[in-house]
Coordinates of N, CA and C in Angstrom, one line a residue:
Chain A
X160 N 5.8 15.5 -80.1 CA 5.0 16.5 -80.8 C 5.9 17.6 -81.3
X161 N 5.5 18.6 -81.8 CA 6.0 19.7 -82.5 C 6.3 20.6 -81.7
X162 N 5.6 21.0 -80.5 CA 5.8 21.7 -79.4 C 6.2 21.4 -78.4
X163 N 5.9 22.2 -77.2 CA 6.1 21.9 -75.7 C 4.5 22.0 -75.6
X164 N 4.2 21.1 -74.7 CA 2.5 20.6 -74.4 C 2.7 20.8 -72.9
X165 N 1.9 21.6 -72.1 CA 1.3 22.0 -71.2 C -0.1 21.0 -70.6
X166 N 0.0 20.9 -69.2 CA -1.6 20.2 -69.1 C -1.5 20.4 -67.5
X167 N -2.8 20.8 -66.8 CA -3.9 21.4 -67.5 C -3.5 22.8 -68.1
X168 N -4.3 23.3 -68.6 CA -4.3 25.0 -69.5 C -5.0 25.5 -68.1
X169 N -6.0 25.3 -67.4 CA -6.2 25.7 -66.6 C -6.5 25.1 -65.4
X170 N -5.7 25.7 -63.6 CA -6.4 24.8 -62.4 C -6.8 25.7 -61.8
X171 N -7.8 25.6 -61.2 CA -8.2 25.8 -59.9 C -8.2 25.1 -59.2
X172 N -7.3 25.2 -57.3 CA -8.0 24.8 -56.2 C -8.3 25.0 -55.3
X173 N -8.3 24.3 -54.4 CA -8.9 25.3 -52.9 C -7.2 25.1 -52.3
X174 N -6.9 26.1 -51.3 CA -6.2 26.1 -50.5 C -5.5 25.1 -49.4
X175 N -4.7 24.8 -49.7 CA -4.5 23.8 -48.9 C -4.2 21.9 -49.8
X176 N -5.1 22.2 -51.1 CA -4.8 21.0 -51.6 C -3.4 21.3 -52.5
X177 N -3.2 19.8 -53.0 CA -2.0 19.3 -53.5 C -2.3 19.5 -55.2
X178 N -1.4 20.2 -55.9 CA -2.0 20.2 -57.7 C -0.7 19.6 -58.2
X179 N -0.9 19.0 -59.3 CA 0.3 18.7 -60.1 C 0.2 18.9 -61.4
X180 N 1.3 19.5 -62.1 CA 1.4 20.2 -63.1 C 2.2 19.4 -64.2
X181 N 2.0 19.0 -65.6 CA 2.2 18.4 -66.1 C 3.3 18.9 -67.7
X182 N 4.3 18.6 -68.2 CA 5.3 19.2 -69.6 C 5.9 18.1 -69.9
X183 N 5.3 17.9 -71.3 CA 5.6 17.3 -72.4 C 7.1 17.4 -73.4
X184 N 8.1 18.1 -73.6 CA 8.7 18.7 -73.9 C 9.1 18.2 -75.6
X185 N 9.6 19.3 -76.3 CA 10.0 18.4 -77.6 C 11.0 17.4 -77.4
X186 N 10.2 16.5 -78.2 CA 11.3 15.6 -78.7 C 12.9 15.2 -78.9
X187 N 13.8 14.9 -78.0 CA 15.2 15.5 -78.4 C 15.9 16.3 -77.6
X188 N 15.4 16.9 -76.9 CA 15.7 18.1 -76.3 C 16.2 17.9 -74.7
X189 N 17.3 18.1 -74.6 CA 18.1 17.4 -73.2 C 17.6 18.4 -72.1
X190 N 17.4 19.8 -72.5 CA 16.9 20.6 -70.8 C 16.2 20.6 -71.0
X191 N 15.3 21.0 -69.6 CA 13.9 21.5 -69.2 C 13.6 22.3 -68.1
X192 N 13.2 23.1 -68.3 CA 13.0 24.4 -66.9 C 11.8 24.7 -66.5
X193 N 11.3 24.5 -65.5 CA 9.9 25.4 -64.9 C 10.1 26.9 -64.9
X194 N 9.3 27.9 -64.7 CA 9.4 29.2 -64.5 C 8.0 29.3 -63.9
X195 N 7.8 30.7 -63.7 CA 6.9 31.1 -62.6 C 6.3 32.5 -63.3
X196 N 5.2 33.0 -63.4 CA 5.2 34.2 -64.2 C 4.1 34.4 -63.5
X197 N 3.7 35.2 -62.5 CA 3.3 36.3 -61.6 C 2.4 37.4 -62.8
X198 N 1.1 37.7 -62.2 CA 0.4 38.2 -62.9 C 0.9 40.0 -63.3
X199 N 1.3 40.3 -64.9 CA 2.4 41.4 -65.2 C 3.8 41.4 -64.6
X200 N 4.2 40.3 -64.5 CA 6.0 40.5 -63.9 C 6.4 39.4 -65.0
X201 N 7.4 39.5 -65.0 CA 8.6 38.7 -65.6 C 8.3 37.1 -65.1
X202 N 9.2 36.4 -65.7 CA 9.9 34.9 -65.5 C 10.5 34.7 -64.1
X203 N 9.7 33.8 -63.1 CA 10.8 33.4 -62.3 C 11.0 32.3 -62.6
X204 N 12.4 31.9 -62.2 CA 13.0 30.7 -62.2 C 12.9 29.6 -61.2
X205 N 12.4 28.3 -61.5 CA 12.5 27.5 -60.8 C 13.4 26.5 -60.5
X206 N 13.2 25.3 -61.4 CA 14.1 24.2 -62.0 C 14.5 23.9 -63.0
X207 N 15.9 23.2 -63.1 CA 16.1 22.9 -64.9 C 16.7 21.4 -64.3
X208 N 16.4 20.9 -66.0 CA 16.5 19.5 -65.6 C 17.7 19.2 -66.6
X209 N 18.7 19.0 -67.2 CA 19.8 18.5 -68.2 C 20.3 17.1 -68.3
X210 N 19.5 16.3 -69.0 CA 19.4 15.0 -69.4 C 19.7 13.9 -68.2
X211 N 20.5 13.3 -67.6 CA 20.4 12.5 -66.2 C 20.8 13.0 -64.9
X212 N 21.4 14.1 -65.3 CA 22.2 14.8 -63.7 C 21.3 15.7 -63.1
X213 N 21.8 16.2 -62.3 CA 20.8 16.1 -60.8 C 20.6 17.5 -61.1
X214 N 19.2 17.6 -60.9 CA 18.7 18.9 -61.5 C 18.6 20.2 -60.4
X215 N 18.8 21.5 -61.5 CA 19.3 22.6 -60.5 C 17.7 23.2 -59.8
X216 N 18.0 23.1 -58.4 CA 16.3 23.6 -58.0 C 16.4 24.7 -56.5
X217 N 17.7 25.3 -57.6 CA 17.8 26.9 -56.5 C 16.8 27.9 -57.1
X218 N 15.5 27.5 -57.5 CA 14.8 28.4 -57.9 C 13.4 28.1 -57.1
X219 N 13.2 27.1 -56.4 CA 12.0 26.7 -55.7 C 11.8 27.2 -54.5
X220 N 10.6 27.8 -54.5 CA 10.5 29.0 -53.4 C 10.3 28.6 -52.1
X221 N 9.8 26.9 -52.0 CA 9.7 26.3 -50.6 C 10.0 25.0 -50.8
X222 N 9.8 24.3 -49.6 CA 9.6 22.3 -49.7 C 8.4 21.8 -50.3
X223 N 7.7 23.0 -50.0 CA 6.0 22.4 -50.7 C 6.4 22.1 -52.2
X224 N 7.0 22.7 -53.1 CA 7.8 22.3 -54.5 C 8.6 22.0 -54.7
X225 N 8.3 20.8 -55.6 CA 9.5 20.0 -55.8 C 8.7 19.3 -57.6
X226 N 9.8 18.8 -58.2 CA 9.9 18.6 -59.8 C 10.3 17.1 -60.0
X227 N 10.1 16.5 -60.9 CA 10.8 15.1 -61.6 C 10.9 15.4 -62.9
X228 N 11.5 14.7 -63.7 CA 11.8 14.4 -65.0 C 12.2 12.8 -64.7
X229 N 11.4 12.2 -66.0 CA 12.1 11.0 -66.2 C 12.9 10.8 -67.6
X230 N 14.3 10.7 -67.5 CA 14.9 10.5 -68.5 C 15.0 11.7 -69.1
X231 N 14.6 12.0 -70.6 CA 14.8 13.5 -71.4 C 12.9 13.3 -71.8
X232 N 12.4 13.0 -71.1 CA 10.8 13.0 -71.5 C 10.0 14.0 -70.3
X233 N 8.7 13.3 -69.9 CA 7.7 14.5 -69.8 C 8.7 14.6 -67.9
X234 N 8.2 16.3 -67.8 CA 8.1 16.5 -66.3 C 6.9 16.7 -65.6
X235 N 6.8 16.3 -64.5 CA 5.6 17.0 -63.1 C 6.1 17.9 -62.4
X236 N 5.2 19.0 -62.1 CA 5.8 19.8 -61.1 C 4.8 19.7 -60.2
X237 N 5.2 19.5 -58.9 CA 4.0 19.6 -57.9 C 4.2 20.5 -56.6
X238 N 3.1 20.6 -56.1 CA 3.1 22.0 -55.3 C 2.2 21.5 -54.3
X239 N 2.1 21.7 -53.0 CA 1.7 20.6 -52.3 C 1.2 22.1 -50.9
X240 N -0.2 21.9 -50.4 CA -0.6 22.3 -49.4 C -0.6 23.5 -50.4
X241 N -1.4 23.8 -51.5 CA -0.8 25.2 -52.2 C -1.9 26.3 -51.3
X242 N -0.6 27.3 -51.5 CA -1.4 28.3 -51.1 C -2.0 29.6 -52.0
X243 N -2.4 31.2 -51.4 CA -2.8 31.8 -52.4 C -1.7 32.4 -53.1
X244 N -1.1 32.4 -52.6 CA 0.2 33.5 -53.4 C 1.1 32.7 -54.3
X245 N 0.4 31.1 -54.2 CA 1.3 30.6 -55.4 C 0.2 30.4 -56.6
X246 N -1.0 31.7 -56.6 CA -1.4 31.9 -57.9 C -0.6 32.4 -58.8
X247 N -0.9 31.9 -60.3 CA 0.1 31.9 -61.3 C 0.2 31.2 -62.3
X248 N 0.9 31.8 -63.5 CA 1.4 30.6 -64.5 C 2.2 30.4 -64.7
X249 N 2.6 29.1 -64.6 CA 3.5 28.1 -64.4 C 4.4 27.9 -66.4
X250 N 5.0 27.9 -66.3 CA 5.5 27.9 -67.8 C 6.7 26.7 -67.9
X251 N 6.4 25.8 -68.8 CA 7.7 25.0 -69.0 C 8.4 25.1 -70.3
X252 N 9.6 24.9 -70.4 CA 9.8 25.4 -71.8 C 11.4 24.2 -71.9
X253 N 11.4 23.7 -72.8 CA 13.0 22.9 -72.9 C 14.2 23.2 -74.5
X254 N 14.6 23.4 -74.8 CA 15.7 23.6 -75.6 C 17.1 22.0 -75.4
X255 N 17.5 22.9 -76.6 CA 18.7 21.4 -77.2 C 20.1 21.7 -76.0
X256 N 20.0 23.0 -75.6 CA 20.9 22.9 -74.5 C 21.5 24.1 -74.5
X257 N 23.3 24.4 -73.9 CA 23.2 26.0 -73.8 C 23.6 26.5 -75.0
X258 N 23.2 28.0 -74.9 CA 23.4 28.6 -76.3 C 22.2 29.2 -77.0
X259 N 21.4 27.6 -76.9 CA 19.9 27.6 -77.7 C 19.0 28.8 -76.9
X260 N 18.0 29.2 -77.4 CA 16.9 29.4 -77.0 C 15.9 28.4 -76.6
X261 N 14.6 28.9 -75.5 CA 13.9 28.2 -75.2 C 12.4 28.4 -76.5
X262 N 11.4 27.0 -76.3 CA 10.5 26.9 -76.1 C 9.6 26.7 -75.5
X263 N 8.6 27.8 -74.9 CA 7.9 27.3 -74.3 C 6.8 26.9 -74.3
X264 N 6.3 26.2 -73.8 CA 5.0 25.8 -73.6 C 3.4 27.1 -73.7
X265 N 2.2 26.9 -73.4 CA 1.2 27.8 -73.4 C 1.4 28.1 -71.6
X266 N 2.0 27.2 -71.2 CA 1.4 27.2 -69.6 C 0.4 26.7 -69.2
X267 N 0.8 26.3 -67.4 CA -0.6 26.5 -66.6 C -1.3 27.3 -65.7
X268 N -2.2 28.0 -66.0 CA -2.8 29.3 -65.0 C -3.4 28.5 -63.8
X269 N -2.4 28.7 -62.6 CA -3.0 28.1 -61.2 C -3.7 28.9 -60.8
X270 N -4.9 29.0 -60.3 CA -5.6 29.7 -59.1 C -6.4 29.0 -58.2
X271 N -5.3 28.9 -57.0 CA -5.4 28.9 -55.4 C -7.1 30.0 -54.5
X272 N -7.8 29.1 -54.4 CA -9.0 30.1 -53.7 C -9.5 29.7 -52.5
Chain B
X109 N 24.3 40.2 -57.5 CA 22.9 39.6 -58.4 C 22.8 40.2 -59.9
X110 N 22.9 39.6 -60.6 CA 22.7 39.7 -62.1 C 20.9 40.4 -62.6
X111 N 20.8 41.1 -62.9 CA 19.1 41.7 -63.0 C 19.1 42.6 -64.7
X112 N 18.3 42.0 -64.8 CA 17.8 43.1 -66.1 C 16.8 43.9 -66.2
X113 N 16.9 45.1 -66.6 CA 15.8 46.1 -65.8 C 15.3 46.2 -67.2
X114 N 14.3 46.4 -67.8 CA 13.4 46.6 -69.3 C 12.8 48.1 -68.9
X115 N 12.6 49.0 -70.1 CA 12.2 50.0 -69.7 C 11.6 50.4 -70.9
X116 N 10.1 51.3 -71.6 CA 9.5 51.2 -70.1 C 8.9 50.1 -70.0
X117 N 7.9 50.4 -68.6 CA 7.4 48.7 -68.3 C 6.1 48.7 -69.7
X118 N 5.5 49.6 -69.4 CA 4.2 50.0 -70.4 C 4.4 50.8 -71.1
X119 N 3.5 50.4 -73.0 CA 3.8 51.0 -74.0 C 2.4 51.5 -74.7
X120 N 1.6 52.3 -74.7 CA 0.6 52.5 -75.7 C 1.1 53.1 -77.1
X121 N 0.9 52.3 -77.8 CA 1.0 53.7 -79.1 C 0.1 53.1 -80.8
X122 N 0.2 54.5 -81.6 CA -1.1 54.0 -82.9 C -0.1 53.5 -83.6
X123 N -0.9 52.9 -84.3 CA -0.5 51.7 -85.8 C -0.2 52.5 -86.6
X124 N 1.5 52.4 -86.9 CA 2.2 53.1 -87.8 C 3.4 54.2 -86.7
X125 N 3.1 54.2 -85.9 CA 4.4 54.5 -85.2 C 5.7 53.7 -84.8
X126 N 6.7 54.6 -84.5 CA 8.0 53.7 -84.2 C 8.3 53.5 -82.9
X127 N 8.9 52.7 -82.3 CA 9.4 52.6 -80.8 C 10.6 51.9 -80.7
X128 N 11.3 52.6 -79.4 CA 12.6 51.6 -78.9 C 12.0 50.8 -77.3
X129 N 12.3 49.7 -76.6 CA 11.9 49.2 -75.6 C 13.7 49.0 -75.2
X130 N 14.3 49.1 -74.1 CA 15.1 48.6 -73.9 C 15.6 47.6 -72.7
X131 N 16.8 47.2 -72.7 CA 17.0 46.0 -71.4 C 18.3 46.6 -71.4
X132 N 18.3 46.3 -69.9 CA 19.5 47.6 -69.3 C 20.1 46.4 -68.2
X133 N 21.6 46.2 -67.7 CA 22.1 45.6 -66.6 C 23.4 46.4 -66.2
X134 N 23.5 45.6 -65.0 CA 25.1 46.6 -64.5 C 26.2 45.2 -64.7
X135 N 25.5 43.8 -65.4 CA 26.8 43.1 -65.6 C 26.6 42.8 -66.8
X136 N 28.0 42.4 -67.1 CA 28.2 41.2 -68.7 C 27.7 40.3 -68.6
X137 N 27.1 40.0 -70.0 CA 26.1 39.2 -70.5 C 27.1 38.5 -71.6
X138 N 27.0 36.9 -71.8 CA 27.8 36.6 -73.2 C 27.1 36.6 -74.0
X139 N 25.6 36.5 -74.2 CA 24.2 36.6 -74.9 C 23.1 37.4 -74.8
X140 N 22.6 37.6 -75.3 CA 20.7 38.4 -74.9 C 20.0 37.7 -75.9
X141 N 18.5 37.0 -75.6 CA 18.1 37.0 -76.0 C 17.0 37.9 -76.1
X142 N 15.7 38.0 -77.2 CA 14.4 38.7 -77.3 C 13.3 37.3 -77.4
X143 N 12.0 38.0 -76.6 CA 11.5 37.0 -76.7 C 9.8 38.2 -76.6
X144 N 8.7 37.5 -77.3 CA 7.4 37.9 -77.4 C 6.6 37.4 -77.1
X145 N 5.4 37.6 -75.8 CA 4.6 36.5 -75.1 C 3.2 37.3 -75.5
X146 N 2.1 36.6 -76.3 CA 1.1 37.3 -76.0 C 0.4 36.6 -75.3
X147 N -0.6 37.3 -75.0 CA -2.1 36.9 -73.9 C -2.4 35.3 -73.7
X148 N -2.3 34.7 -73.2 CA -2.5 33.1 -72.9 C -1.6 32.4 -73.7
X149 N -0.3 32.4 -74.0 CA 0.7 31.8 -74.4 C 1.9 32.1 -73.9
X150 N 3.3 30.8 -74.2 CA 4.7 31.5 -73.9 C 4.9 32.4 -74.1
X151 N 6.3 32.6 -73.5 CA 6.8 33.4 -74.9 C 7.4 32.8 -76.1
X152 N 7.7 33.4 -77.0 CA 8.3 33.0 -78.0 C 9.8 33.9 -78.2
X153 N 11.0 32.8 -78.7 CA 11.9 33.8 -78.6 C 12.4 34.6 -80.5
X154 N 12.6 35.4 -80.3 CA 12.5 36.5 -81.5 C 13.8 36.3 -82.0
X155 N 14.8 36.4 -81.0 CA 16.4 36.6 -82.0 C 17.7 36.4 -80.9
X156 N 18.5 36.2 -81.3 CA 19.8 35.8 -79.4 C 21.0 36.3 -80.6
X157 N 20.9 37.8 -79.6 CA 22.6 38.1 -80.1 C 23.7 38.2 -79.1
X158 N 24.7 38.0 -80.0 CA 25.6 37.2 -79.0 C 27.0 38.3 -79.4
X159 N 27.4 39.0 -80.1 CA 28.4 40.1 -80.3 C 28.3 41.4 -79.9
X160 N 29.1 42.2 -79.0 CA 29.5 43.1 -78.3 C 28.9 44.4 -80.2
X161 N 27.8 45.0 -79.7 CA 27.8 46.1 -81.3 C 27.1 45.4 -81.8
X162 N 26.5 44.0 -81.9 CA 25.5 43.3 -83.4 C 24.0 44.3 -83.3
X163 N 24.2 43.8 -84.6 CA 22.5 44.4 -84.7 C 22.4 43.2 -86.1
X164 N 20.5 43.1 -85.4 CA 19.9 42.2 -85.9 C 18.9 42.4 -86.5
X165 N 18.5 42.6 -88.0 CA 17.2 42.7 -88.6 C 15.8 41.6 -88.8
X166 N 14.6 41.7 -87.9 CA 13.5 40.8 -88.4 C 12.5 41.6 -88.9
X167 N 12.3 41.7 -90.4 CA 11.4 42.4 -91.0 C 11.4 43.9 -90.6
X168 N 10.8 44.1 -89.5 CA 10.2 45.5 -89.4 C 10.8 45.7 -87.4
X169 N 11.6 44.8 -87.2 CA 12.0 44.8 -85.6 C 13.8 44.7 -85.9
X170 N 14.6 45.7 -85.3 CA 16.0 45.9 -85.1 C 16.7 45.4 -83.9
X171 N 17.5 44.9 -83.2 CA 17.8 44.5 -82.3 C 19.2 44.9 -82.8
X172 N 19.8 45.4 -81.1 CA 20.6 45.5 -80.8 C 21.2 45.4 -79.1
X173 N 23.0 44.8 -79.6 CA 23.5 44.7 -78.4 C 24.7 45.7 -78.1
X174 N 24.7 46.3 -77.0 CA 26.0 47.1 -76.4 C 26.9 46.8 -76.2
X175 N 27.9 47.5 -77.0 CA 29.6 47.4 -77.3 C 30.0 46.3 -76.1
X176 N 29.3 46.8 -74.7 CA 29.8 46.4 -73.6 C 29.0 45.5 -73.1
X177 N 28.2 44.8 -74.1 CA 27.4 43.5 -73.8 C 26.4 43.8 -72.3
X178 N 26.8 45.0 -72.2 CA 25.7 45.2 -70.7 C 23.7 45.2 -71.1
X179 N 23.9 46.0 -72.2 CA 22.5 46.1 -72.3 C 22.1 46.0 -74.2
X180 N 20.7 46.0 -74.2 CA 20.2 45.7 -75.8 C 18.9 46.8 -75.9
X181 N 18.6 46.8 -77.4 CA 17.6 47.5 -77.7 C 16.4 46.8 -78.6
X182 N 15.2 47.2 -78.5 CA 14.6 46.7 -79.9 C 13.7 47.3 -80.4
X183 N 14.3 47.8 -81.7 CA 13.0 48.7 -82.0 C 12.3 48.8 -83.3
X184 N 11.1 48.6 -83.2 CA 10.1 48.4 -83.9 C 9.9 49.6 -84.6
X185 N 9.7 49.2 -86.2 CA 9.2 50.5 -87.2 C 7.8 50.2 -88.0
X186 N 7.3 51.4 -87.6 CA 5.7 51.0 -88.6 C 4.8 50.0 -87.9
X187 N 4.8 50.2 -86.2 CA 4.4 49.3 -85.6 C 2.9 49.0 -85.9
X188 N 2.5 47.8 -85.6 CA 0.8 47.0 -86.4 C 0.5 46.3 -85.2
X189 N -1.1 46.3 -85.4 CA -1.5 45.9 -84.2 C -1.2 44.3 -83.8
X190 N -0.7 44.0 -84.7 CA 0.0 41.9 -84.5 C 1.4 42.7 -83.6
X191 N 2.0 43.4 -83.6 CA 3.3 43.7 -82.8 C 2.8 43.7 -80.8
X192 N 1.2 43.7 -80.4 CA 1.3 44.1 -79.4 C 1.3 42.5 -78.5
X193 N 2.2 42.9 -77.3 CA 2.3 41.6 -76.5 C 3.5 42.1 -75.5
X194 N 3.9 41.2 -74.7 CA 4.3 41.5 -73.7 C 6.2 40.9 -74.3
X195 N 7.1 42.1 -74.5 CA 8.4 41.8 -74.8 C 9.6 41.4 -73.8
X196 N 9.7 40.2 -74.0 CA 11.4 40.3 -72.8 C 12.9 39.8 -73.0
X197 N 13.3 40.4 -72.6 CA 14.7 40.5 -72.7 C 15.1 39.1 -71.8
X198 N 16.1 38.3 -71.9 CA 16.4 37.4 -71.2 C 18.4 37.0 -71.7
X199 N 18.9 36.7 -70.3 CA 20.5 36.2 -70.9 C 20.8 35.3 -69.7
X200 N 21.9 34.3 -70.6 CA 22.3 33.2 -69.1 C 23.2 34.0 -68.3
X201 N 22.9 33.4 -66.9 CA 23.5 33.3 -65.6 C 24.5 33.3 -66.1
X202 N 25.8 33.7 -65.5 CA 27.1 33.8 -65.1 C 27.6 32.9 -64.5
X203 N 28.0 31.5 -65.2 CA 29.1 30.6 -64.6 C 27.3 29.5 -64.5
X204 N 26.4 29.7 -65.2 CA 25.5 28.8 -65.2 C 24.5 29.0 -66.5
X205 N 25.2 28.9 -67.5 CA 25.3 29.2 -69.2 C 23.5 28.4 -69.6
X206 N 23.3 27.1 -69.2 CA 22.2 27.0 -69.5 C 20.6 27.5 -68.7
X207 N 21.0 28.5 -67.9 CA 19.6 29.0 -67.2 C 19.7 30.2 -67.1
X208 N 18.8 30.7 -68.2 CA 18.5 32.2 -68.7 C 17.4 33.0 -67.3
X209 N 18.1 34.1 -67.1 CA 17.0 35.5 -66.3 C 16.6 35.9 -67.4
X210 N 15.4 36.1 -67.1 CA 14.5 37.2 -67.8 C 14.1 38.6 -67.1
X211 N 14.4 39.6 -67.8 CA 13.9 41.0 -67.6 C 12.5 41.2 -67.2
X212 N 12.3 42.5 -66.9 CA 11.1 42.6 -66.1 C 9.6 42.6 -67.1
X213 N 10.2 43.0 -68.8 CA 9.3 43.0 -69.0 C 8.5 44.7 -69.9
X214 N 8.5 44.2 -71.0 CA 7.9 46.1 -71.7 C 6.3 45.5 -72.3
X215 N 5.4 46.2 -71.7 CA 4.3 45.5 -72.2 C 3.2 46.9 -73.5
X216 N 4.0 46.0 -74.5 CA 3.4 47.0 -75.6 C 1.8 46.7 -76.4
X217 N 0.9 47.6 -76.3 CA -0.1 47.8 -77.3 C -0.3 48.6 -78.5
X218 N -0.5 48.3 -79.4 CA -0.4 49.1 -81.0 C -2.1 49.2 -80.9
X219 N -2.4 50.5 -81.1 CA -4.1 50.6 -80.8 C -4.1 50.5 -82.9
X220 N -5.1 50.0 -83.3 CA -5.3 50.0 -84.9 C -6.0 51.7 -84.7

């Protein structure tokens, strides 16, 4: 597609369950990063993914998260036993590599209840 | 720790005024980018300058970077209510070129 595709736009769950979060990324495009965007705060960093090598995931706040990529196509991010403080939007965004700027996606607005 | 501090955090102002928003660090940056997020979307990135002194023209938005690559500016003339959204500054890591910090963040409204 033309963009970075996001899915869902929106979750809700209850506490305790397991969500998975879904990025499409442009076509082409060898990185891919999760971020974290806290309601009025900046970007946090999670994981980047750079075409087959082992992706950097000094950005994941526990064990409950963890990421895949397959190949240079879509990623999941999942979050497991989520809790409330990992309400938020989740943002994926991928670029041609360093140098570039990102694209990101619309995001997903989690909320944990 | 590498940090970008954005100042201020919040911006009110009317349609047809000027503003500077800035991103401030205490280390070297080889890059800065700008980037514009409004309400239920990314962000989008605006401009990545990359020279110690550049300045960068988009229509009616100026960007600039410090001689000493520490910090940048951006400032908007004849601001319109399409200018309001949340602006940030972002540059790569140090010794990890493809994963950009982002600043904390200037969250501007242009009242019409």
């Amino acid at each position: 597609g033309a963009g970075v595709s996001q899915s869902p736009s929106n979750k809700v769950t209850e506490k305790g369950k397991d969500v998975e979060l879904r990025c499409d990324p442009i076509s082409g495009h060898t990185a891919l990063y999760w971020y974290r965007q806290r309601l009025g705060q900046g970007l946090e960093f999670l994981i980047y993914f750079q075409g087959n090598s082992a992706p950097d995931k000094s950005g994941l706040p526990s064990d409950r998260f963890s990421a895949e990529r397959t190949g240079e196509s879509v990623s999941t991010l999942t979050i497991q036993r989520t809790q409330q403080e990992d309400s938020a939007v989740y943002l994926c965004a991928s670029s041609s590599g360093a140098g570039y700027g990102y694209t990101f996606g619309s995001g997903t607005r989690l909320t944990v209840v | 720790t590498q940090l970008l501090e954005q100042s201020p955090q919040f911006l009110s102002i009317q349609e047809g005024e000027n503003l500077t928003v800035y991103c401030n660090s205490s280390s070297v940056f080889s890059s800065l980018q700008w980037y514009r997020q409004e309400p239920g979307e990314g962000p989008v990135l605006l401009v990545t300058v990359v020279t110690g002194g550049e300045v960068k023209k988009l229509k009616r938005l100026t960007f600039q970077f410090g001689d000493a690559r520490k910090d940048s500016s951006l400032h908007i003339t004849a601001a319109q209510p399409g200018d309001t959204g949340l602006y940030l500054c972002a540059g790569p890591l140090r010794g990890a070129t493809n994963k950009l910090i982002f600043g904390t963040g200037t969250l501007l409204a242009v009242q019409p």
